[in-house]
């Protein structure tokens, strides 16, 4: 009975994570603490691998739903996803050489800068730049490679960093940045799952159950985001970033 209740609770957590992640990223804020609370004695690598498996299906489904309504900037998404795939794999390999917790203070500062910039620049992410203006491939590749490496190495705030940089450096609005970030995030999750699977660090049955719940949440979240528009996504993005900052701050105090 306790086993069934644990999986039921994790299923609800995955649904909530998929819902939030589909709108503005940050699903890991819900899924990873839930997994750690349910399995405190489990190796962190197995929990992270299971989280990636639970996330990838929902993230991919949200990208598909967005793509049906919003033109995807493939000249940005494809080179960015390729670089993110490589970067995440290298980050996962590098994690054994350095304690990722050392990044926590720096990530907190960066997220605070992201939140302040987004809040005070009211037109940030409101409109797309000229769609016909070509984007140099090194820009999305740089975004994908750098944030992908960070996701494989540490992870919190990956979706938020993707969205912020795609708006700031490429000129997408929040909705188009969100769908592009989903594609890049699928690449980072795929790389991480490949690495964790090779090291037997995935709880497969639990991960598949959570993936199905995450999928439901992602469909609900992406539908709401499309219905409410760019300003709604901006508000949720700000909330997610601030919650991330708070979570990292509590981890530091702990």
Coordinates of N, CA and C in Angstrom, one line a residue:
X1 N 0.8 -1.2 0.0 CA 0.0 0.0 0.0 C 0.9 1.3 0.0
X2 N 1.9 1.3 0.8 CA 2.8 2.4 0.9 C 3.5 2.6 -0.5
X3 N 3.9 1.5 -1.1 CA 4.5 1.6 -2.4 C 3.6 2.2 -3.4
X4 N 2.3 1.8 -3.4 CA 1.3 2.4 -4.4 C 1.1 3.9 -4.1
X5 N 1.0 4.2 -2.8 CA 0.8 5.7 -2.5 C 2.0 6.5 -3.0
X6 N 3.2 5.9 -2.8 CA 4.4 6.7 -3.2 C 4.4 6.9 -4.7
X7 N 4.1 5.9 -5.5 CA 4.0 6.1 -6.9 C 2.9 7.0 -7.3
X8 N 1.8 7.0 -6.6 CA 0.7 7.9 -6.9 C 1.1 9.3 -6.7
X9 N 1.8 9.6 -5.5 CA 2.2 10.9 -5.2 C 3.2 11.4 -6.3
X10 N 4.1 10.5 -6.7 CA 5.1 10.9 -7.7 C 4.4 11.1 -9.1
X11 N 3.3 10.4 -9.3 CA 2.6 10.7 -10.6 C 2.0 12.0 -10.6
X12 N 1.4 12.5 -9.5 CA 0.8 13.8 -9.4 C 1.9 14.9 -9.5
X13 N 3.1 14.6 -8.9 CA 4.2 15.5 -9.0 C 4.6 15.7 -10.4
X14 N 4.7 14.6 -11.1 CA 5.1 14.6 -12.5 C 4.1 15.4 -13.4
X15 N 2.8 15.2 -13.1 CA 1.8 15.9 -13.8 C 1.9 17.4 -13.6
X16 N 2.1 17.8 -12.3 CA 2.3 19.3 -12.0 C 3.6 19.8 -12.7
X17 N 4.7 19.0 -12.7 CA 5.9 19.4 -13.3 C 5.8 19.6 -14.8
X18 N 5.1 18.7 -15.5 CA 4.8 18.8 -16.9 C 4.0 20.0 -17.2
X19 N 3.0 20.4 -16.4 CA 2.2 21.5 -16.6 C 3.0 22.8 -16.5
X20 N 3.8 22.9 -15.5 CA 4.6 24.2 -15.3 C 5.7 24.2 -16.4
X21 N 6.4 23.1 -16.6 CA 7.5 23.1 -17.6 C 7.0 23.5 -19.0
X22 N 5.8 23.0 -19.4 CA 5.3 23.3 -20.7 C 5.1 24.8 -20.9
X23 N 4.8 25.6 -19.8 CA 4.6 27.0 -19.9 C 5.9 27.8 -19.9
X24 N 6.7 27.5 -18.9 CA 7.9 28.4 -18.8 C 9.1 27.7 -18.3
X25 N 9.2 26.3 -18.3 CA 10.3 25.6 -17.8 C 10.2 25.5 -16.3
X26 N 11.1 24.8 -15.7 CA 11.2 24.7 -14.2 C 10.5 23.5 -13.6
X27 N 10.2 22.5 -14.5 CA 9.5 21.3 -14.0 C 10.4 20.5 -13.0
X28 N 11.7 20.6 -13.2 CA 12.6 19.9 -12.2 C 12.5 20.4 -10.8
X29 N 11.9 21.6 -10.6 CA 11.7 22.1 -9.3 C 10.7 21.2 -8.5
X30 N 9.8 20.6 -9.2 CA 8.8 19.7 -8.6 C 9.2 18.3 -8.6
X31 N 9.7 17.8 -9.7 CA 10.0 16.4 -9.8 C 11.2 15.9 -9.0
X32 N 12.3 16.6 -9.1 CA 13.5 16.2 -8.4 C 13.3 16.1 -6.8
X33 N 12.8 17.2 -6.2 CA 12.5 17.1 -4.8 C 11.5 16.0 -4.4
X34 N 10.5 15.8 -5.3 CA 9.6 14.7 -5.0 C 10.3 13.3 -5.0
X35 N 11.1 13.1 -6.0 CA 11.9 11.9 -6.1 C 12.8 11.7 -4.9
X36 N 13.5 12.8 -4.5 CA 14.4 12.7 -3.3 C 13.6 12.4 -2.0
X37 N 12.4 13.0 -1.9 CA 11.7 12.8 -0.7 C 11.1 11.3 -0.6
X38 N 10.8 10.8 -1.8 CA 10.2 9.4 -1.9 C 11.3 8.4 -1.7
X39 N 12.5 8.7 -2.2 CA 13.6 7.7 -2.1 C 14.9 8.3 -1.6
X40 N 14.9 8.7 -0.3 CA 16.0 9.4 0.3 C 17.3 8.6 0.3
X41 N 17.2 7.3 0.3 CA 18.4 6.4 0.3 C 19.0 6.1 -1.1
X42 N 18.2 6.5 -2.1 CA 18.6 6.1 -3.5 C 19.8 7.0 -3.9
X43 N 20.6 6.4 -4.8 CA 21.7 7.2 -5.4 C 21.2 8.4 -6.2
X44 N 21.8 9.6 -6.0 CA 21.3 10.8 -6.7 C 21.3 10.5 -8.3
X45 N 22.3 9.8 -8.8 CA 22.3 9.6 -10.2 C 21.1 8.9 -10.7
X46 N 20.6 7.9 -10.0 CA 19.4 7.2 -10.4 C 18.1 8.1 -10.3
X47 N 18.1 9.0 -9.4 CA 17.0 9.9 -9.3 C 17.0 10.9 -10.4
X48 N 18.2 11.4 -10.8 CA 18.4 12.4 -11.9 C 18.0 11.7 -13.2
X49 N 18.5 10.4 -13.4 CA 18.2 9.7 -14.6 C 16.7 9.4 -14.8
X50 N 16.1 9.1 -13.6 CA 14.6 8.9 -13.7 C 13.9 10.2 -14.0
X51 N 14.3 11.3 -13.4 CA 13.7 12.6 -13.7 C 13.8 12.9 -15.2
X52 N 15.0 12.7 -15.8 CA 15.1 13.0 -17.2 C 14.2 12.1 -18.1
X53 N 14.0 10.8 -17.7 CA 13.1 10.0 -18.4 C 11.7 10.5 -18.3
X54 N 11.3 10.9 -17.1 CA 10.0 11.4 -16.9 C 9.7 12.7 -17.6
X55 N 10.8 13.5 -17.8 CA 10.6 14.8 -18.4 C 10.5 14.8 -20.0
X56 N 11.3 13.9 -20.6 CA 11.5 14.0 -22.0 C 10.2 13.9 -22.8
X57 N 9.3 13.0 -22.4 CA 8.1 12.8 -23.2 C 7.2 14.0 -23.1
X58 N 7.0 14.5 -21.9 CA 6.2 15.7 -21.8 C 6.8 16.9 -22.5
X59 N 8.1 17.1 -22.4 CA 8.7 18.2 -23.1 C 8.5 18.1 -24.7
X60 N 8.7 16.9 -25.2 CA 8.5 16.6 -26.6 C 7.1 16.9 -27.0
X61 N 6.1 16.4 -26.2 CA 4.7 16.6 -26.6 C 4.3 18.1 -26.5
X62 N 4.9 18.8 -25.6 CA 4.6 20.3 -25.5 C 5.1 21.0 -26.8
X63 N 6.3 20.6 -27.2 CA 6.9 21.1 -28.4 C 6.0 20.9 -29.6
X64 N 5.5 19.6 -29.7 CA 4.6 19.3 -30.9 C 3.4 20.1 -30.8
X65 N 2.8 20.3 -29.7 CA 1.5 21.1 -29.6 C 1.8 22.6 -29.9
X66 N 2.9 23.1 -29.4 CA 3.2 24.5 -29.8 C 3.5 24.6 -31.3
X67 N 4.2 23.6 -31.8 CA 4.5 23.7 -33.2 C 3.4 23.7 -34.2
X68 N 2.2 23.1 -33.7 CA 1.0 23.1 -34.5 C 0.4 24.5 -34.7
X69 N 0.7 25.4 -33.7 CA 0.1 26.7 -33.7 C 1.1 27.8 -33.9
X70 N 2.4 27.6 -33.6 CA 3.4 28.6 -33.7 C 4.5 28.2 -34.7
X71 N 4.9 29.0 -35.6 CA 6.0 28.6 -36.5 C 7.3 28.4 -35.8
X72 N 7.9 27.3 -35.9 CA 9.1 27.0 -35.2 C 10.3 27.5 -36.0
X73 N 11.2 28.3 -35.4 CA 12.4 28.8 -36.2 C 13.4 27.7 -36.3
X74 N 13.3 26.9 -37.3 CA 14.2 25.7 -37.4 C 15.6 26.1 -37.6
X75 N 15.9 27.2 -38.2 CA 17.3 27.7 -38.4 C 17.9 28.0 -37.0
X76 N 17.1 28.2 -36.0 CA 17.6 28.4 -34.6 C 17.6 27.0 -33.9
X77 N 16.5 26.3 -34.0 CA 16.2 25.1 -33.2 C 17.2 24.0 -33.6
X78 N 17.4 23.7 -34.8 CA 18.2 22.6 -35.2 C 19.7 22.7 -34.8
X79 N 20.4 23.8 -35.2 CA 21.8 23.9 -34.7 C 21.9 24.0 -33.2
X80 N 20.9 24.6 -32.6 CA 20.9 24.7 -31.1 C 20.7 23.4 -30.5
X81 N 19.8 22.5 -31.0 CA 19.6 21.2 -30.4 C 20.8 20.3 -30.6
X82 N 21.4 20.4 -31.7 CA 22.6 19.6 -32.0 C 23.7 19.9 -31.0
X83 N 23.9 21.2 -30.8 CA 25.0 21.7 -29.8 C 24.5 21.3 -28.4
X84 N 23.2 21.4 -28.1 CA 22.8 21.1 -26.7 C 23.0 19.6 -26.5
X85 N 22.8 18.7 -27.5 CA 23.0 17.3 -27.3 C 24.4 17.0 -26.9
X86 N 25.3 17.6 -27.6 CA 26.8 17.4 -27.3 C 27.1 18.0 -26.0
X87 N 26.7 19.2 -25.7 CA 27.0 19.9 -24.5 C 26.5 19.1 -23.3
X88 N 25.2 18.6 -23.3 CA 24.7 17.9 -22.2 C 25.5 16.6 -21.9
X89 N 25.9 15.9 -23.0 CA 26.6 14.7 -22.8 C 28.0 15.0 -22.1
X90 N 28.6 16.0 -22.6 CA 29.9 16.4 -22.0 C 29.7 16.9 -20.5
X91 N 28.6 17.6 -20.3 CA 28.4 18.0 -18.9 C 28.1 16.8 -18.0
X92 N 27.4 15.8 -18.5 CA 27.1 14.6 -17.6 C 28.4 13.9 -17.4
X93 N 29.4 13.9 -18.3 CA 30.6 13.2 -18.2 C 31.5 14.0 -17.2
X94 N 31.4 15.3 -17.2 CA 32.3 16.2 -16.4 C 31.9 16.3 -15.0
X95 N 30.6 15.8 -14.7 CA 30.1 16.0 -13.3 C 30.9 15.3 -12.3
X96 N 31.6 14.2 -12.7 CA 32.4 13.4 -11.7 C 33.7 14.2 -11.3
X97 N 34.1 15.2 -12.1 CA 35.3 15.9 -11.9 C 35.2 17.0 -10.9
X98 N 34.0 17.5 -10.7 CA 33.8 18.7 -9.9 C 32.4 18.6 -9.2
X99 N 32.3 19.2 -8.0 CA 31.1 19.2 -7.3 C 30.1 20.2 -7.9
X100 N 29.0 19.8 -8.5 CA 28.1 20.8 -9.1 C 27.5 21.8 -8.1
X101 N 27.5 21.5 -6.8 CA 27.0 22.4 -5.8 C 27.8 23.7 -5.8
X102 N 29.0 23.6 -6.2 CA 29.9 24.8 -6.3 C 29.3 25.9 -7.2
X103 N 28.4 25.5 -8.1 CA 27.8 26.4 -9.1 C 26.6 27.2 -8.5
X104 N 26.1 26.7 -7.4 CA 24.8 27.2 -6.9 C 24.8 28.7 -6.6
X105 N 25.8 29.3 -6.0 CA 25.8 30.7 -5.8 C 25.8 31.5 -7.1
X106 N 26.6 31.1 -8.1 CA 26.7 31.8 -9.3 C 25.4 31.7 -10.1
X107 N 24.7 30.5 -10.1 CA 23.5 30.3 -10.7 C 22.4 31.2 -10.1
X108 N 22.4 31.3 -8.8 CA 21.5 32.2 -8.1 C 21.6 33.7 -8.6
X109 N 22.8 34.1 -8.7 CA 23.1 35.5 -9.2 C 22.6 35.7 -10.6
X110 N 22.9 34.7 -11.5 CA 22.4 34.8 -12.8 C 20.9 34.8 -13.0
X111 N 20.3 34.0 -12.2 CA 18.8 33.9 -12.2 C 18.2 35.2 -11.7
X112 N 18.8 35.8 -10.7 CA 18.3 37.1 -10.2 C 18.5 38.2 -11.3
X113 N 19.6 38.2 -12.0 CA 19.8 39.1 -13.1 C 18.7 38.9 -14.2
X114 N 18.4 37.6 -14.5 CA 17.4 37.3 -15.5 C 16.0 37.8 -15.0
X115 N 15.7 37.6 -13.8 CA 14.4 38.0 -13.2 C 14.3 39.6 -13.3
X116 N 15.3 40.3 -12.8 CA 15.3 41.7 -12.8 C 15.2 42.3 -14.2
X117 N 16.0 41.7 -15.2 CA 16.0 42.2 -16.5 C 14.6 42.0 -17.1
X118 N 14.0 40.8 -16.9 CA 12.7 40.5 -17.5 C 11.6 41.4 -16.9
X119 N 11.7 41.7 -15.6 CA 10.7 42.5 -14.9 C 10.7 43.9 -15.3
X120 N 11.9 44.5 -15.4 CA 12.0 46.0 -15.6 C 11.9 46.3 -17.1
X121 N 12.3 45.4 -18.0 CA 12.2 45.6 -19.4 C 10.8 45.0 -19.9
X122 N 9.8 45.9 -19.8 CA 8.4 45.4 -20.0 C 8.2 44.8 -21.4
X123 N 8.9 45.3 -22.4 CA 8.6 44.8 -23.8 C 9.5 43.6 -24.1
X124 N 10.3 43.1 -23.1 CA 11.1 41.9 -23.3 C 10.3 40.7 -23.7
X125 N 10.6 40.1 -24.8 CA 9.9 38.9 -25.3 C 8.5 39.1 -25.7
X126 N 8.1 40.4 -25.9 CA 6.7 40.6 -26.3 C 6.5 40.4 -27.8
X127 N 7.4 40.8 -28.6 CA 7.3 40.6 -30.0 C 8.6 40.0 -30.6
X128 N 8.4 39.3 -31.7 CA 9.5 38.8 -32.5 C 10.2 39.9 -33.3
X129 N 11.5 39.7 -33.5 CA 12.2 40.5 -34.4 C 11.8 40.0 -35.8
X130 N 12.4 40.7 -36.9 CA 12.0 40.4 -38.2 C 12.3 38.9 -38.5
X131 N 11.3 38.1 -38.8 CA 11.4 36.7 -39.1 C 12.3 36.4 -40.3
X132 N 12.4 37.3 -41.2 CA 13.2 37.1 -42.4 C 14.7 37.4 -42.2
X133 N 15.0 37.9 -41.0 CA 16.4 38.3 -40.7 C 17.1 37.0 -40.3
X134 N 18.1 36.5 -41.1 CA 18.8 35.3 -40.8 C 19.6 35.4 -39.5
X135 N 19.6 34.3 -38.8 CA 20.4 34.2 -37.6 C 21.6 33.4 -37.8
X136 N 22.8 34.0 -37.4 CA 24.0 33.2 -37.6 C 24.0 31.9 -36.8
X137 N 24.3 30.8 -37.4 CA 24.1 29.5 -36.7 C 25.0 29.4 -35.4
X138 N 26.0 30.2 -35.3 CA 26.9 30.0 -34.1 C 26.1 30.6 -32.9
X139 N 25.1 31.4 -33.1 CA 24.4 32.0 -31.9 C 23.6 30.9 -31.2
X140 N 22.6 30.2 -32.0 CA 21.9 29.1 -31.3 C 22.8 28.0 -30.9
X141 N 23.9 27.7 -31.6 CA 24.8 26.7 -31.2 C 25.5 27.0 -29.9
X142 N 25.9 28.3 -29.8 CA 26.5 28.8 -28.5 C 25.5 28.6 -27.3
X143 N 24.3 29.0 -27.6 CA 23.2 28.9 -26.5 C 23.0 27.4 -26.2
X144 N 22.8 26.6 -27.2 CA 22.6 25.2 -27.0 C 23.8 24.5 -26.3
X145 N 25.0 24.7 -26.7 CA 26.2 24.1 -26.2 C 26.4 24.5 -24.7
X146 N 26.3 25.8 -24.4 CA 26.6 26.3 -23.1 C 25.5 25.8 -22.1
X147 N 24.3 26.1 -22.4 CA 23.2 25.7 -21.5 C 23.0 24.2 -21.4
X148 N 23.3 23.5 -22.6 CA 23.3 22.0 -22.6 C 24.3 21.5 -21.6
X149 N 25.5 22.0 -21.7 CA 26.6 21.5 -20.8 C 26.1 21.8 -19.3
X150 N 25.6 22.9 -19.1 CA 25.1 23.3 -17.7 C 24.0 22.3 -17.3
X151 N 23.1 21.9 -18.2 CA 22.0 21.0 -17.8 C 22.6 19.6 -17.5
X152 N 23.6 19.1 -18.3 CA 24.2 17.8 -18.0 C 25.0 17.8 -16.7
X153 N 25.5 19.0 -16.4 CA 26.4 19.1 -15.2 C 25.6 19.4 -13.9
X154 N 24.6 20.3 -14.0 CA 24.0 20.8 -12.8 C 22.4 20.8 -13.0
X155 N 21.9 21.7 -13.8 CA 20.5 21.5 -14.3 C 19.5 22.5 -13.9
X156 N 19.4 23.0 -12.6 CA 18.3 23.9 -12.2 C 18.2 25.1 -13.1
X157 N 17.0 25.4 -13.6 CA 16.8 26.6 -14.4 C 17.2 26.5 -15.9
X158 N 17.5 25.3 -16.4 CA 17.9 25.1 -17.8 C 16.9 25.7 -18.7
X159 N 15.6 25.4 -18.6 CA 14.5 25.9 -19.5 C 14.5 27.4 -19.4
X160 N 14.6 28.0 -18.2 CA 14.6 29.4 -18.1 C 15.8 30.1 -18.8
X161 N 16.9 29.5 -18.6 CA 18.1 30.1 -19.3 C 17.9 30.0 -20.8
X162 N 17.4 28.9 -21.3 CA 17.2 28.7 -22.8 C 16.2 29.8 -23.3
X163 N 15.1 30.0 -22.6 CA 14.1 31.0 -23.0 C 14.7 32.4 -23.0
X164 N 15.4 32.8 -21.9 CA 15.9 34.1 -21.7 C 16.9 34.4 -22.8
X165 N 17.8 33.5 -23.1 CA 18.9 33.7 -24.1 C 18.3 33.7 -25.5
X166 N 17.3 32.9 -25.8 CA 16.7 32.9 -27.1 C 15.9 34.2 -27.4
X167 N 15.4 34.8 -26.3 CA 14.7 36.1 -26.5 C 15.8 37.2 -26.6
X168 N 16.8 37.2 -25.8 CA 17.8 38.3 -25.7 C 18.7 38.2 -26.9
X169 N 19.2 37.1 -27.3 CA 20.2 37.0 -28.3 C 19.7 36.7 -29.7
X170 N 18.5 36.1 -29.8 CA 17.9 35.7 -31.1 C 16.8 36.6 -31.5
X171 N 16.1 37.1 -30.4 CA 15.0 38.1 -30.7 C 13.6 37.4 -30.8
X172 N 13.4 36.2 -30.3 CA 12.1 35.6 -30.3 C 11.2 36.1 -29.2
X173 N 9.9 36.0 -29.4 CA 9.0 36.3 -28.4 C 8.9 35.2 -27.4
X174 N 8.2 35.3 -26.3 CA 8.1 34.3 -25.3 C 7.6 33.0 -25.8
X175 N 6.5 33.0 -26.6 CA 5.9 31.8 -27.1 C 6.9 31.0 -28.0
X176 N 7.5 31.7 -29.0 CA 8.4 31.1 -29.9 C 9.7 30.7 -29.2
X177 N 10.1 31.4 -28.2 CA 11.3 31.0 -27.4 C 11.0 29.8 -26.6
X178 N 9.7 29.7 -26.1 CA 9.3 28.5 -25.3 C 9.3 27.3 -26.1
X179 N 8.8 27.3 -27.3 CA 8.7 26.1 -28.2 C 10.1 25.7 -28.6
X180 N 11.0 26.7 -28.9 CA 12.4 26.4 -29.3 C 13.1 25.8 -28.1
X181 N 12.9 26.4 -26.9 CA 13.6 25.8 -25.7 C 13.2 24.4 -25.5
X182 N 11.9 24.0 -25.8 CA 11.5 22.7 -25.6 C 12.3 21.7 -26.5
X183 N 12.5 22.1 -27.7 CA 13.3 21.3 -28.7 C 14.7 21.1 -28.2
X184 N 15.3 22.2 -27.7 CA 16.7 22.1 -27.2 C 16.7 21.3 -25.9
X185 N 15.6 21.4 -25.1 CA 15.6 20.6 -23.8 C 15.4 19.1 -24.1
X186 N 14.7 18.8 -25.2 CA 14.5 17.4 -25.6 C 15.9 16.8 -25.9
X187 N 16.7 17.6 -26.6 CA 18.1 17.2 -26.9 C 18.9 16.9 -25.7
X188 N 18.9 17.9 -24.7 CA 19.7 17.7 -23.5 C 19.2 16.5 -22.7
X189 N 17.8 16.3 -22.6 CA 17.3 15.1 -21.9 C 17.7 13.8 -22.5
X190 N 17.7 13.8 -23.9 CA 18.1 12.6 -24.6 C 19.5 12.2 -24.3
X191 N 20.4 13.3 -24.3 CA 21.8 13.0 -24.0 C 22.0 12.5 -22.6
X192 N 21.3 13.1 -21.7 CA 21.4 12.7 -20.3 C 20.9 11.3 -20.1
X193 N 19.7 11.0 -20.7 CA 19.2 9.6 -20.5 C 20.1 8.6 -21.1
X194 N 20.7 8.9 -22.3 CA 21.7 8.0 -22.9 C 22.8 7.7 -21.9
X195 N 23.3 8.7 -21.3 CA 24.5 8.6 -20.4 C 24.1 7.8 -19.1
X196 N 22.9 8.2 -18.5 CA 22.5 7.5 -17.3 C 22.1 6.0 -17.6
X197 N 21.5 5.8 -18.8 CA 21.2 4.4 -19.1 C 22.4 3.5 -19.2
X198 N 23.5 4.0 -19.8 CA 24.7 3.3 -19.9 C 25.3 3.0 -18.6
X199 N 25.0 3.8 -17.6 CA 25.6 3.5 -16.2 C 24.5 2.9 -15.3
X200 N 23.4 2.4 -15.9 CA 22.3 1.8 -15.1 C 21.8 2.7 -14.0
X201 N 21.6 3.9 -14.4 CA 21.1 4.9 -13.4 C 19.7 5.5 -13.7
X202 N 18.8 4.5 -14.1 CA 17.4 4.9 -14.4 C 16.5 3.9 -13.7
X203 N 15.5 4.4 -13.0 CA 14.4 3.5 -12.5 C 13.3 3.5 -13.5
X204 N 13.4 2.5 -14.4 CA 12.6 2.5 -15.7 C 11.1 2.5 -15.5
X205 N 10.6 1.5 -14.6 CA 9.2 1.4 -14.5 C 8.6 2.7 -13.9
X206 N 9.2 3.2 -12.8 CA 8.8 4.4 -12.2 C 8.9 5.6 -13.2
X207 N 10.0 5.7 -14.0 CA 10.2 6.7 -14.9 C 9.2 6.8 -16.0
X208 N 8.8 5.6 -16.5 CA 7.7 5.5 -17.5 C 6.4 6.0 -17.0
X209 N 6.1 5.5 -15.8 CA 4.8 6.0 -15.1 C 4.8 7.5 -15.0
X210 N 5.9 8.1 -14.5 CA 6.0 9.5 -14.3 C 6.0 10.2 -15.7
X211 N 6.5 9.6 -16.7 CA 6.5 10.2 -18.0 C 5.1 10.4 -18.6
X212 N 4.3 9.4 -18.3 CA 2.9 9.4 -18.8 C 2.1 10.6 -18.1
X213 N 2.4 10.7 -16.8 CA 1.8 11.8 -16.0 C 2.3 13.1 -16.5
X214 N 3.6 13.2 -16.7 CA 4.2 14.4 -17.2 C 3.6 14.8 -18.5
X215 N 3.4 13.8 -19.4 CA 2.8 14.1 -20.7 C 1.4 14.8 -20.6
X216 N 0.6 14.3 -19.6 CA -0.7 14.9 -19.4 C -0.6 16.3 -19.0
X217 N 0.3 16.5 -18.0 CA 0.5 17.9 -17.5 C 1.0 18.8 -18.6
X218 N 1.9 18.3 -19.5 CA 2.5 19.1 -20.5 C 1.4 19.5 -21.5
X219 N 0.5 18.6 -21.8 CA -0.6 19.0 -22.8 C -1.5 20.0 -22.2
X220 N -1.8 19.9 -20.9 CA -2.6 20.9 -20.3 C -1.9 22.3 -20.2
X221 N -0.6 22.3 -19.9 CA 0.1 23.5 -19.7 C 0.3 24.2 -21.1
X222 N 0.6 23.5 -22.1 CA 0.8 24.1 -23.4 C -0.5 24.6 -24.0
X223 N -1.6 23.9 -23.7 CA -2.9 24.4 -24.2 C -3.2 25.8 -23.5
X224 N -3.0 25.8 -22.2 CA -3.2 27.1 -21.5 C -2.3 28.2 -21.9
X225 N -1.1 27.9 -22.2 CA -0.1 29.0 -22.7 C -0.6 29.5 -24.0
X226 N -1.0 28.6 -24.9 CA -1.4 29.1 -26.2 C -2.7 29.9 -26.1
X227 N -3.6 29.5 -25.2 CA -4.8 30.3 -25.1 C -4.6 31.6 -24.4
X228 N -3.7 31.7 -23.5 CA -3.5 33.0 -22.8 C -2.4 33.9 -23.4
X229 N -1.5 33.4 -24.2 CA -0.6 34.2 -25.0 C 0.7 34.6 -24.3
X230 N 1.5 35.5 -24.9 CA 2.8 35.8 -24.5 C 2.9 36.4 -23.1
X231 N 2.0 37.3 -22.8 CA 2.1 38.0 -21.5 C 1.9 37.0 -20.4
X232 N 1.1 36.0 -20.5 CA 0.9 35.0 -19.5 C 2.1 34.2 -19.3
X233 N 2.8 33.8 -20.4 CA 4.0 33.0 -20.4 C 5.1 33.8 -19.7
X234 N 5.1 35.1 -19.9 CA 6.1 36.0 -19.3 C 5.9 36.0 -17.8
X235 N 4.7 36.1 -17.3 CA 4.4 36.1 -15.9 C 4.8 34.8 -15.2
X236 N 4.4 33.7 -15.9 CA 4.8 32.4 -15.3 C 6.3 32.2 -15.3
X237 N 7.0 32.7 -16.3 CA 8.4 32.6 -16.4 C 9.1 33.4 -15.2
X238 N 8.6 34.6 -15.0 CA 9.1 35.3 -13.8 C 8.9 34.6 -12.5
X239 N 7.7 34.0 -12.3 CA 7.4 33.3 -11.1 C 8.4 32.1 -11.0
X240 N 8.6 31.3 -12.0 CA 9.4 30.2 -12.0 C 10.9 30.5 -11.6
X241 N 11.4 31.6 -12.2 CA 12.7 32.1 -12.0 C 12.9 32.5 -10.5
X242 N 11.9 33.2 -10.0 CA 12.0 33.6 -8.6 C 11.9 32.4 -7.6
X243 N 11.1 31.4 -7.9 CA 11.0 30.2 -7.1 C 12.3 29.4 -7.2
X244 N 13.0 29.4 -8.4 CA 14.3 28.8 -8.5 C 15.3 29.5 -7.6
X245 N 15.3 30.8 -7.6 CA 16.2 31.5 -6.8 C 16.0 31.2 -5.3
X246 N 14.7 31.1 -4.9 CA 14.4 30.8 -3.5 C 14.9 29.4 -3.2
X247 N 14.6 28.4 -4.1 CA 15.1 27.0 -3.8 C 16.6 26.9 -3.7
X248 N 17.3 27.6 -4.6 CA 18.8 27.6 -4.5 C 19.3 28.2 -3.2
X249 N 18.6 29.3 -2.8 CA 19.0 30.0 -1.6 C 18.8 29.1 -0.3
X250 N 17.6 28.4 -0.3 CA 17.4 27.5 0.8 C 18.4 26.3 0.8
X251 N 18.8 25.9 -0.4 CA 19.8 24.8 -0.4 C 21.1 25.3 0.1
X252 N 21.5 26.6 -0.2 CA 22.7 27.1 0.3 C 22.7 27.2 1.9
X253 N 21.5 27.7 2.4 CA 21.4 27.9 3.8 C 21.4 26.5 4.5
X254 N 20.9 25.5 3.8 CA 20.9 24.1 4.4 C 22.3 23.5 4.4

